[in-house]
């Protein structure tokens, strides 16, 4: 029996990030890990804060009876309450635990949200460049991702978003700080987007959800990330601890809905139901208990800021242009010459430099480097970048 046609098609254009990461593993076997400059995968190498390790040991030593069993699909009530307090501070809204659903990472959360809000044939608008898995997340639930261009500086192009809205629009998804650009969307743009969505809702009777994907919220350099829940009634925040606590392998995150959102009970119950039937059942029990006690903790963001400065210096000396990031840990770079990002990535591989073509993020002519790697690798990549540019 053949596999499903949609899976076969998806495999042919599967994640370029993972493809480059796997190629990097092979190159490291051939040349040695210290000789390969792998900027492909956003896999945080900064260790979780000490408080995480301390609490992990404390909880493991207790190993209370029943602690590995099922809990409500939405998560432990005390965990939801703890995260509600965190959301109140970040989003400038008054929420309680009934507005929170624990998720298996932001990916699990987004899939649960789209499963709940999308009918077959619906559309979800995204500003490009964007995290490439959004395409699959929307398609998983019968919806279509509608891409619109951002401005030249990667701010939201509000007029283009407005033009893309129609009766089929279920949601607009934003990601701030953005993967791959590191752009943080300003409060003024969020307010303007809210006005556009409200105007569209009044005209059509369907108010699109504003879904904010925020795993990088705590990794910001120049400013804080403006709240979304307090600027638009029909808003949903999805976040995780993959980056803020360096726990990507633990798959722990949460969904927070606006306290004024329409049909809140139906929406939350739908997300809880989707969490179950999508096969997540519930977020990991141990990690739920851990993050409830770590709402004030983050990794040392200054490490990423230092790496950003070191890496931009390397790229400056090599003559590679980039969009200055305000957050996250990526540099989105302009491809020199004819702008063929796939060709340039292949050229860089000859010098053992790994990046991801911008085509995968909906933005040909650019490529992404992740600098969540050892500073020694960043420093030692300088000559390789210079040689790559000289031989281009």
mmCIF file of C-alpha atoms in Angstrom:
data_model
loop_
_atom_site.group_PDB
_atom_site.id
_atom_site.type_symbol
_atom_site.label_atom_id
_atom_site.label_comp_id
_atom_site.label_asym_id
_atom_site.label_seq_id
_atom_site.Cartn_x
_atom_site.Cartn_y
_atom_site.Cartn_z
ATOM 1 C CA UNK A 1 0.000 0.000 0.000
ATOM 2 C CA UNK A 2 1.217 3.506 -0.853
ATOM 3 C CA UNK A 3 1.221 6.262 1.729
ATOM 4 C CA UNK A 4 -1.336 9.080 1.519
ATOM 5 C CA UNK A 5 -0.817 11.468 -1.395
ATOM 6 C CA UNK A 6 -0.833 14.557 0.824
ATOM 7 C CA UNK A 7 1.913 13.069 3.010
ATOM 8 C CA UNK A 8 3.924 12.056 -0.054
ATOM 9 C CA UNK A 9 3.630 15.615 -1.368
ATOM 10 C CA UNK A 10 4.557 17.095 2.005
ATOM 11 C CA UNK A 11 7.609 14.876 2.336
ATOM 12 C CA UNK A 12 8.942 16.218 -0.951
ATOM 13 C CA UNK A 13 8.928 19.746 0.471
ATOM 14 C CA UNK A 14 9.449 18.899 4.136
ATOM 15 C CA UNK A 15 11.186 21.156 6.601
ATOM 16 C CA UNK A 16 14.354 22.657 5.170
ATOM 17 C CA UNK A 17 15.483 23.310 8.727
ATOM 18 C CA UNK A 18 15.505 19.627 9.592
ATOM 19 C CA UNK A 19 17.080 18.752 6.254
ATOM 20 C CA UNK A 20 19.995 21.112 6.848
ATOM 21 C CA UNK A 21 20.345 19.921 10.446
ATOM 22 C CA UNK A 22 20.609 16.293 9.304
ATOM 23 C CA UNK A 23 23.158 17.226 6.627
ATOM 24 C CA UNK A 24 25.117 19.019 9.327
ATOM 25 C CA UNK A 25 25.256 15.843 11.398
ATOM 26 C CA UNK A 26 26.788 13.989 8.455
ATOM 27 C CA UNK A 27 29.324 16.745 7.819
ATOM 28 C CA UNK A 28 30.347 16.707 11.488
ATOM 29 C CA UNK A 29 31.012 12.973 11.247
ATOM 30 C CA UNK A 30 33.215 13.564 8.211
ATOM 31 C CA UNK A 31 35.098 16.685 9.287
ATOM 32 C CA UNK A 32 34.694 16.889 13.086
ATOM 33 C CA UNK A 33 32.140 18.951 15.005
ATOM 34 C CA UNK A 34 34.544 21.856 15.578
ATOM 35 C CA UNK A 35 35.122 22.223 11.829
ATOM 36 C CA UNK A 36 31.452 22.540 10.867
ATOM 37 C CA UNK A 37 29.624 25.843 11.405
ATOM 38 C CA UNK A 38 26.061 24.699 11.875
ATOM 39 C CA UNK A 39 23.607 27.604 12.123
ATOM 40 C CA UNK A 40 20.634 25.570 10.874
ATOM 41 C CA UNK A 41 18.453 24.561 13.828
ATOM 42 C CA UNK A 42 16.992 26.785 16.536
ATOM 43 C CA UNK A 43 17.890 24.285 19.247
ATOM 44 C CA UNK A 44 18.818 26.276 22.385
ATOM 45 C CA UNK A 45 22.162 25.243 23.848
ATOM 46 C CA UNK A 46 21.924 27.565 26.856
ATOM 47 C CA UNK A 47 21.169 25.323 29.821
ATOM 48 C CA UNK A 48 17.910 25.749 31.779
ATOM 49 C CA UNK A 49 18.270 27.991 34.846
ATOM 50 C CA UNK A 50 19.522 26.427 38.077
ATOM 51 C CA UNK A 51 16.057 26.802 39.578
ATOM 52 C CA UNK A 52 14.776 24.285 37.015
ATOM 53 C CA UNK A 53 17.315 21.643 38.025
ATOM 54 C CA UNK A 54 16.698 22.258 41.735
ATOM 55 C CA UNK A 55 12.922 21.939 41.379
ATOM 56 C CA UNK A 56 13.266 18.878 39.128
ATOM 57 C CA UNK A 57 15.271 17.086 41.818
ATOM 58 C CA UNK A 58 12.830 18.165 44.541
ATOM 59 C CA UNK A 59 9.778 16.899 42.650
ATOM 60 C CA UNK A 60 11.516 13.669 41.624
ATOM 61 C CA UNK A 61 12.496 12.956 45.222
ATOM 62 C CA UNK A 62 8.921 13.419 46.400
ATOM 63 C CA UNK A 63 7.443 11.234 43.630
ATOM 64 C CA UNK A 64 4.028 11.588 45.206
ATOM 65 C CA UNK A 65 1.454 8.855 44.656
ATOM 66 C CA UNK A 66 -0.550 9.421 41.480
ATOM 67 C CA UNK A 67 1.841 12.015 40.109
ATOM 68 C CA UNK A 68 2.284 10.086 36.845
ATOM 69 C CA UNK A 69 -1.379 9.508 36.183
ATOM 70 C CA UNK A 70 -3.967 11.310 34.073
ATOM 71 C CA UNK A 71 -5.178 14.728 35.065
ATOM 72 C CA UNK A 72 -7.881 16.846 33.376
ATOM 73 C CA UNK A 73 -7.061 17.213 29.662
ATOM 74 C CA UNK A 74 -6.639 20.962 30.145
ATOM 75 C CA UNK A 75 -3.917 20.418 32.738
ATOM 76 C CA UNK A 76 -3.657 20.480 36.524
ATOM 77 C CA UNK A 77 -5.943 23.221 37.911
ATOM 78 C CA UNK A 78 -3.153 24.616 40.135
ATOM 79 C CA UNK A 79 -0.823 24.819 37.117
ATOM 80 C CA UNK A 80 -3.417 26.666 35.050
ATOM 81 C CA UNK A 81 -3.895 29.146 37.901
ATOM 82 C CA UNK A 82 -0.134 29.714 38.219
ATOM 83 C CA UNK A 83 0.201 30.408 34.499
ATOM 84 C CA UNK A 84 -2.839 32.668 34.549
ATOM 85 C CA UNK A 85 -0.947 34.953 36.958
ATOM 86 C CA UNK A 86 1.993 35.005 34.559
ATOM 87 C CA UNK A 87 -0.301 35.850 31.618
ATOM 88 C CA UNK A 88 -1.952 38.658 33.609
ATOM 89 C CA UNK A 89 1.416 40.393 33.972
ATOM 90 C CA UNK A 90 2.568 39.838 30.401
ATOM 91 C CA UNK A 91 -0.685 40.590 28.606
ATOM 92 C CA UNK A 92 -2.135 43.293 30.848
ATOM 93 C CA UNK A 93 -5.440 41.430 31.236
ATOM 94 C CA UNK A 94 -7.299 39.814 34.108
ATOM 95 C CA UNK A 95 -7.463 36.070 33.495
ATOM 96 C CA UNK A 96 -7.816 33.014 35.715
ATOM 97 C CA UNK A 97 -7.099 29.347 35.227
ATOM 98 C CA UNK A 98 -10.232 28.808 33.120
ATOM 99 C CA UNK A 99 -8.586 30.860 30.360
ATOM 100 C CA UNK A 100 -5.520 28.595 30.218
ATOM 101 C CA UNK A 101 -5.085 25.214 28.543
ATOM 102 C CA UNK A 102 -1.796 23.400 28.953
ATOM 103 C CA UNK A 103 -0.283 22.196 25.680
ATOM 104 C CA UNK A 104 2.371 19.862 24.339
ATOM 105 C CA UNK A 105 4.592 22.720 23.272
ATOM 106 C CA UNK A 106 3.536 25.643 21.088
ATOM 107 C CA UNK A 107 3.205 23.262 18.130
ATOM 108 C CA UNK A 108 0.670 21.151 19.999
ATOM 109 C CA UNK A 109 -1.093 24.303 21.137
ATOM 110 C CA UNK A 110 -1.371 25.779 17.647
ATOM 111 C CA UNK A 111 -2.733 22.534 16.248
ATOM 112 C CA UNK A 112 -5.341 22.366 18.999
ATOM 113 C CA UNK A 113 -6.356 25.972 18.297
ATOM 114 C CA UNK A 114 -6.628 25.502 14.521
ATOM 115 C CA UNK A 115 -8.537 22.247 14.990
ATOM 116 C CA UNK A 116 -11.030 24.187 17.119
ATOM 117 C CA UNK A 117 -11.507 27.342 15.040
ATOM 118 C CA UNK A 118 -11.119 26.206 11.411
ATOM 119 C CA UNK A 119 -13.778 24.781 9.129
ATOM 120 C CA UNK A 120 -12.782 23.018 5.911
ATOM 121 C CA UNK A 121 -11.917 25.673 3.319
ATOM 122 C CA UNK A 122 -11.203 28.401 5.881
ATOM 123 C CA UNK A 123 -8.155 30.620 5.568
ATOM 124 C CA UNK A 124 -5.459 31.762 7.989
ATOM 125 C CA UNK A 125 -3.457 34.857 7.061
ATOM 126 C CA UNK A 126 0.250 35.103 7.852
ATOM 127 C CA UNK A 127 2.854 37.760 7.111
ATOM 128 C CA UNK A 128 5.942 36.398 5.412
ATOM 129 C CA UNK A 129 8.600 35.423 6.241
ATOM 130 C CA UNK A 130 7.105 33.040 8.773
ATOM 131 C CA UNK A 131 7.827 29.764 10.579
ATOM 132 C CA UNK A 132 7.436 27.176 7.842
ATOM 133 C CA UNK A 133 5.461 24.625 9.877
ATOM 134 C CA UNK A 134 2.431 26.957 9.882
ATOM 135 C CA UNK A 135 1.634 25.592 6.434
ATOM 136 C CA UNK A 136 1.242 22.076 7.803
ATOM 137 C CA UNK A 137 -0.514 23.173 10.991
ATOM 138 C CA UNK A 138 -3.305 24.876 9.039
ATOM 139 C CA UNK A 139 -3.536 22.147 6.384
ATOM 140 C CA UNK A 140 -3.864 19.548 9.154
ATOM 141 C CA UNK A 141 -7.319 20.950 9.879
ATOM 142 C CA UNK A 142 -8.618 21.690 6.386
ATOM 143 C CA UNK A 143 -7.591 25.337 6.268
ATOM 144 C CA UNK A 144 -5.346 27.186 3.823
ATOM 145 C CA UNK A 145 -2.467 29.457 4.767
ATOM 146 C CA UNK A 146 -2.684 32.800 2.967
ATOM 147 C CA UNK A 147 0.706 34.516 2.732
ATOM 148 C CA UNK A 148 1.048 38.286 2.490
ATOM 149 C CA UNK A 149 4.256 40.267 2.211
ATOM 150 C CA UNK A 150 5.635 42.220 5.126
ATOM 151 C CA UNK A 151 7.207 45.637 4.701
ATOM 152 C CA UNK A 152 10.840 45.954 3.617
ATOM 153 C CA UNK A 153 11.895 46.212 7.289
ATOM 154 C CA UNK A 154 9.702 43.157 8.096
ATOM 155 C CA UNK A 155 7.052 45.134 9.973
ATOM 156 C CA UNK A 156 3.474 44.019 9.342
ATOM 157 C CA UNK A 157 2.052 45.434 6.101
ATOM 158 C CA UNK A 158 -1.383 46.202 7.472
ATOM 159 C CA UNK A 159 -2.895 47.182 4.127
ATOM 160 C CA UNK A 160 -1.941 43.843 2.610
ATOM 161 C CA UNK A 161 -3.412 41.987 5.556
ATOM 162 C CA UNK A 162 -6.582 44.030 5.180
ATOM 163 C CA UNK A 163 -6.775 43.209 1.469
ATOM 164 C CA UNK A 164 -6.429 39.490 2.188
ATOM 165 C CA UNK A 165 -9.355 39.381 4.629
ATOM 166 C CA UNK A 166 -12.595 37.782 3.437
ATOM 167 C CA UNK A 167 -15.532 35.741 4.703
ATOM 168 C CA UNK A 168 -13.342 32.623 4.851
ATOM 169 C CA UNK A 169 -10.744 34.193 7.150
ATOM 170 C CA UNK A 170 -10.706 32.238 10.402
ATOM 171 C CA UNK A 171 -7.592 33.836 11.856
ATOM 172 C CA UNK A 172 -4.523 35.977 11.418
ATOM 173 C CA UNK A 173 -1.409 34.459 12.961
ATOM 174 C CA UNK A 174 1.531 36.554 14.133
ATOM 175 C CA UNK A 175 4.841 35.518 15.664
ATOM 176 C CA UNK A 176 6.661 38.112 17.771
ATOM 177 C CA UNK A 177 9.631 38.049 18.187
ATOM 178 C CA UNK A 178 9.536 36.585 14.721
ATOM 179 C CA UNK A 179 11.180 33.441 13.460
ATOM 180 C CA UNK A 180 13.170 33.986 11.202
ATOM 181 C CA UNK A 181 13.689 37.778 11.366
ATOM 182 C CA UNK A 182 13.773 38.546 15.096
ATOM 183 C CA UNK A 183 11.296 41.399 14.463
ATOM 184 C CA UNK A 184 9.093 42.516 17.367
ATOM 185 C CA UNK A 185 5.764 43.984 16.247
ATOM 186 C CA UNK A 186 5.105 47.323 17.921
ATOM 187 C CA UNK A 187 2.059 48.244 19.987
ATOM 188 C CA UNK A 188 0.966 50.801 17.393
ATOM 189 C CA UNK A 189 0.854 48.161 14.651
ATOM 190 C CA UNK A 190 -1.030 45.746 16.903
ATOM 191 C CA UNK A 191 -3.613 48.419 17.690
ATOM 192 C CA UNK A 192 -3.974 49.190 13.985
ATOM 193 C CA UNK A 193 -4.359 45.485 13.194
ATOM 194 C CA UNK A 194 -7.028 45.240 15.887
ATOM 195 C CA UNK A 195 -8.958 48.081 14.250
ATOM 196 C CA UNK A 196 -8.742 46.367 10.863
ATOM 197 C CA UNK A 197 -10.021 43.072 12.266
ATOM 198 C CA UNK A 198 -12.833 44.809 14.152
ATOM 199 C CA UNK A 199 -13.864 46.691 11.021
ATOM 200 C CA UNK A 200 -13.870 43.457 9.035
ATOM 201 C CA UNK A 201 -15.934 41.740 11.727
ATOM 202 C CA UNK A 202 -18.558 44.474 11.744
ATOM 203 C CA UNK A 203 -18.830 44.295 7.967
ATOM 204 C CA UNK A 204 -18.980 40.507 7.577
ATOM 205 C CA UNK A 205 -20.277 39.305 10.934
ATOM 206 C CA UNK A 206 -17.183 37.131 11.381
ATOM 207 C CA UNK A 207 -14.434 38.454 13.595
ATOM 208 C CA UNK A 208 -11.178 36.643 12.752
ATOM 209 C CA UNK A 209 -9.163 35.366 15.682
ATOM 210 C CA UNK A 210 -5.765 36.946 16.215
ATOM 211 C CA UNK A 211 -3.462 34.063 17.139
ATOM 212 C CA UNK A 212 -0.130 35.122 18.598
ATOM 213 C CA UNK A 213 2.647 32.516 18.633
ATOM 214 C CA UNK A 214 5.008 33.650 21.413
ATOM 215 C CA UNK A 215 7.710 31.097 22.290
ATOM 216 C CA UNK A 216 10.376 33.820 22.040
ATOM 217 C CA UNK A 217 8.556 36.439 24.160
ATOM 218 C CA UNK A 218 11.209 36.460 26.889
ATOM 219 C CA UNK A 219 14.123 36.594 24.435
ATOM 220 C CA UNK A 220 14.019 40.276 23.546
ATOM 221 C CA UNK A 221 16.939 42.704 23.402
ATOM 222 C CA UNK A 222 15.819 46.257 22.715
ATOM 223 C CA UNK A 223 12.258 46.384 24.037
ATOM 224 C CA UNK A 224 9.571 44.305 25.679
ATOM 225 C CA UNK A 225 7.077 42.473 23.516
ATOM 226 C CA UNK A 226 3.735 44.336 23.490
ATOM 227 C CA UNK A 227 0.684 42.406 24.733
ATOM 228 C CA UNK A 228 -1.847 41.022 22.280
ATOM 229 C CA UNK A 229 -4.677 39.955 24.582
ATOM 230 C CA UNK A 230 -5.273 43.506 25.782
ATOM 231 C CA UNK A 231 -5.487 45.003 22.280
ATOM 232 C CA UNK A 232 -8.042 42.771 20.508
ATOM 233 C CA UNK A 233 -11.041 40.970 21.961
ATOM 234 C CA UNK A 234 -10.892 37.851 19.754
ATOM 235 C CA UNK A 235 -7.272 37.004 20.559
ATOM 236 C CA UNK A 236 -5.442 33.847 21.588
ATOM 237 C CA UNK A 237 -1.831 33.493 22.742
ATOM 238 C CA UNK A 238 0.082 30.251 22.290
ATOM 239 C CA UNK A 239 3.453 29.892 23.968
ATOM 240 C CA UNK A 240 5.976 27.348 25.197
ATOM 241 C CA UNK A 241 9.010 26.929 27.408
ATOM 242 C CA UNK A 242 11.203 25.606 24.599
ATOM 243 C CA UNK A 243 13.169 28.831 24.384
ATOM 244 C CA UNK A 244 12.521 30.764 27.597
ATOM 245 C CA UNK A 245 13.626 27.816 29.763
ATOM 246 C CA UNK A 246 15.550 25.872 27.070
ATOM 247 C CA UNK A 247 13.197 22.890 27.229
ATOM 248 C CA UNK A 248 12.393 22.127 23.561
ATOM 249 C CA UNK A 249 12.584 18.365 24.072
ATOM 250 C CA UNK A 250 10.143 18.399 26.982
ATOM 251 C CA UNK A 251 7.209 19.640 24.867
ATOM 252 C CA UNK A 252 5.524 21.906 27.389
ATOM 253 C CA UNK A 253 3.533 25.030 26.595
ATOM 254 C CA UNK A 254 0.152 26.661 27.067
ATOM 255 C CA UNK A 255 -2.741 28.418 25.368
ATOM 256 C CA UNK A 256 -4.258 31.600 26.826
ATOM 257 C CA UNK A 257 -7.509 33.106 25.574
ATOM 258 C CA UNK A 258 -8.698 36.673 25.938
ATOM 259 C CA UNK A 259 -11.013 37.095 28.957
ATOM 260 C CA UNK A 260 -13.511 38.965 26.745
ATOM 261 C CA UNK A 261 -13.436 36.536 23.843
ATOM 262 C CA UNK A 262 -16.789 35.518 22.360
ATOM 263 C CA UNK A 263 -18.178 32.123 23.343
ATOM 264 C CA UNK A 264 -15.255 31.596 25.691
ATOM 265 C CA UNK A 265 -16.568 28.372 27.199
ATOM 266 C CA UNK A 266 -17.168 26.778 23.791
ATOM 267 C CA UNK A 267 -13.745 27.870 22.555
ATOM 268 C CA UNK A 268 -11.850 26.611 25.601
ATOM 269 C CA UNK A 269 -13.809 23.364 25.712
ATOM 270 C CA UNK A 270 -13.132 22.917 22.003
ATOM 271 C CA UNK A 271 -9.392 23.386 22.531
ATOM 272 C CA UNK A 272 -9.447 20.904 25.418
ATOM 273 C CA UNK A 273 -11.323 18.384 23.271
ATOM 274 C CA UNK A 274 -8.901 18.938 20.365
ATOM 275 C CA UNK A 275 -5.951 18.394 22.704
ATOM 276 C CA UNK A 276 -7.388 14.984 23.533
ATOM 277 C CA UNK A 277 -8.416 13.769 20.079
ATOM 278 C CA UNK A 278 -5.249 14.967 18.373
ATOM 279 C CA UNK A 279 -3.469 12.439 20.519
ATOM 280 C CA UNK A 280 -1.695 14.741 22.959
ATOM 281 C CA UNK A 281 -4.305 13.835 25.618
ATOM 282 C CA UNK A 282 -2.628 16.254 28.035
ATOM 283 C CA UNK A 283 0.621 18.135 28.432
ATOM 284 C CA UNK A 284 3.414 16.172 30.202
ATOM 285 C CA UNK A 285 2.581 15.835 33.904
ATOM 286 C CA UNK A 286 6.079 16.345 35.301
ATOM 287 C CA UNK A 287 6.759 19.409 33.159
ATOM 288 C CA UNK A 288 3.434 20.956 34.144
ATOM 289 C CA UNK A 289 4.379 20.792 37.799
ATOM 290 C CA UNK A 290 7.817 22.211 37.045
ATOM 291 C CA UNK A 291 6.746 25.250 35.023
ATOM 292 C CA UNK A 292 4.114 26.132 37.628
ATOM 293 C CA UNK A 293 6.981 26.788 40.028
ATOM 294 C CA UNK A 294 9.142 28.646 37.503
ATOM 295 C CA UNK A 295 6.885 31.426 36.251
ATOM 296 C CA UNK A 296 9.468 34.067 37.177
ATOM 297 C CA UNK A 297 12.457 32.208 35.702
ATOM 298 C CA UNK A 298 14.098 32.480 32.264
ATOM 299 C CA UNK A 299 17.391 31.553 30.697
ATOM 300 C CA UNK A 300 20.140 34.187 30.682
ATOM 301 C CA UNK A 301 19.080 36.277 27.664
ATOM 302 C CA UNK A 302 22.343 38.252 27.829
ATOM 303 C CA UNK A 303 24.100 35.155 26.422
ATOM 304 C CA UNK A 304 22.060 35.438 23.218
ATOM 305 C CA UNK A 305 22.618 39.185 23.058
ATOM 306 C CA UNK A 306 26.363 38.631 23.284
ATOM 307 C CA UNK A 307 26.240 36.017 20.534
ATOM 308 C CA UNK A 308 24.174 38.314 18.356
ATOM 309 C CA UNK A 309 26.846 40.998 18.633
ATOM 310 C CA UNK A 310 29.611 38.502 17.894
ATOM 311 C CA UNK A 311 27.835 37.013 14.891
ATOM 312 C CA UNK A 312 26.841 40.335 13.348
ATOM 313 C CA UNK A 313 30.500 41.336 13.525
ATOM 314 C CA UNK A 314 31.456 38.179 11.614
ATOM 315 C CA UNK A 315 28.837 38.883 8.952
ATOM 316 C CA UNK A 316 29.810 42.551 8.721
ATOM 317 C CA UNK A 317 33.409 41.603 8.024
ATOM 318 C CA UNK A 318 32.303 39.067 5.412
ATOM 319 C CA UNK A 319 30.048 41.624 3.709
ATOM 320 C CA UNK A 320 26.730 39.835 4.296
ATOM 321 C CA UNK A 321 23.692 42.057 4.892
ATOM 322 C CA UNK A 322 21.106 41.132 7.532
ATOM 323 C CA UNK A 323 17.991 42.426 9.265
ATOM 324 C CA UNK A 324 19.004 43.528 12.805
ATOM 325 C CA UNK A 325 17.039 41.276 15.194
ATOM 326 C CA UNK A 326 15.154 42.701 18.176
ATOM 327 C CA UNK A 327 14.577 39.292 19.740
ATOM 328 C CA UNK A 328 14.800 35.487 19.318
ATOM 329 C CA UNK A 329 18.177 34.088 18.190
ATOM 330 C CA UNK A 330 18.187 34.272 14.414
ATOM 331 C CA UNK A 331 19.827 36.437 11.782
ATOM 332 C CA UNK A 332 17.882 36.755 8.547
ATOM 333 C CA UNK A 333 20.386 37.604 5.850
ATOM 334 C CA UNK A 334 20.114 38.940 2.325
ATOM 335 C CA UNK A 335 21.595 36.640 -0.290
ATOM 336 C CA UNK A 336 24.349 38.376 -2.285
ATOM 337 C CA UNK A 337 24.682 38.249 -6.054
ATOM 338 C CA UNK A 338 21.683 36.967 -7.977
ATOM 339 C CA UNK A 339 19.684 36.306 -4.792
ATOM 340 C CA UNK A 340 19.341 32.555 -5.353
ATOM 341 C CA UNK A 341 19.063 31.426 -1.727
ATOM 342 C CA UNK A 342 19.202 27.693 -2.447
ATOM 343 C CA UNK A 343 22.320 28.101 -4.562
ATOM 344 C CA UNK A 344 23.978 30.270 -1.912
ATOM 345 C CA UNK A 345 23.206 27.735 0.815
ATOM 346 C CA UNK A 346 24.832 25.029 -1.298
ATOM 347 C CA UNK A 347 27.846 27.290 -1.831
ATOM 348 C CA UNK A 348 28.177 27.880 1.917
ATOM 349 C CA UNK A 349 28.067 24.117 2.539
ATOM 350 C CA UNK A 350 31.310 23.776 0.549
ATOM 351 C CA UNK A 351 32.842 25.914 3.301
ATOM 352 C CA UNK A 352 31.086 23.829 5.991
ATOM 353 C CA UNK A 353 28.645 26.631 6.836
ATOM 354 C CA UNK A 354 25.011 25.610 7.290
ATOM 355 C CA UNK A 355 22.038 27.947 7.050
ATOM 356 C CA UNK A 356 18.420 27.598 5.903
ATOM 357 C CA UNK A 357 17.128 29.052 2.598
ATOM 358 C CA UNK A 358 14.601 31.846 2.967
ATOM 359 C CA UNK A 359 12.382 30.076 0.431
ATOM 360 C CA UNK A 360 11.333 27.740 3.241
ATOM 361 C CA UNK A 361 10.073 30.749 5.206
ATOM 362 C CA UNK A 362 8.197 32.152 2.216
ATOM 363 C CA UNK A 363 10.944 34.684 1.455
ATOM 364 C CA UNK A 364 13.262 33.745 -1.431
ATOM 365 C CA UNK A 365 16.477 35.728 -1.683
ATOM 366 C CA UNK A 366 17.194 35.470 2.034
ATOM 367 C CA UNK A 367 18.547 32.839 4.410
ATOM 368 C CA UNK A 368 18.401 32.219 8.143
ATOM 369 C CA UNK A 369 21.227 31.560 10.563
ATOM 370 C CA UNK A 370 20.500 30.437 14.144
ATOM 371 C CA UNK A 371 23.054 31.676 16.682
ATOM 372 C CA UNK A 372 21.979 29.516 19.630
ATOM 373 C CA UNK A 373 25.364 27.800 19.430
ATOM 374 C CA UNK A 374 28.702 28.028 21.218
ATOM 375 C CA UNK A 375 30.454 31.383 20.831
ATOM 376 C CA UNK A 376 33.655 29.545 19.865
ATOM 377 C CA UNK A 377 31.897 28.227 16.747
ATOM 378 C CA UNK A 378 30.681 31.729 15.885
ATOM 379 C CA UNK A 379 34.180 33.169 16.291
ATOM 380 C CA UNK A 380 35.893 30.399 14.328
ATOM 381 C CA UNK A 381 33.406 30.756 11.437
ATOM 382 C CA UNK A 382 34.859 34.147 10.492
ATOM 383 C CA UNK A 383 37.452 32.880 8.021
ATOM 384 C CA UNK A 384 35.030 30.391 6.481
ATOM 385 C CA UNK A 385 32.524 33.199 5.775
ATOM 386 C CA UNK A 386 35.248 35.385 4.283
ATOM 387 C CA UNK A 387 36.461 32.563 2.046
ATOM 388 C CA UNK A 388 32.909 31.721 0.994
ATOM 389 C CA UNK A 389 32.224 35.302 -0.038
ATOM 390 C CA UNK A 390 35.590 35.649 -1.809
ATOM 391 C CA UNK A 391 34.914 32.521 -3.876
ATOM 392 C CA UNK A 392 31.258 33.285 -4.630
#
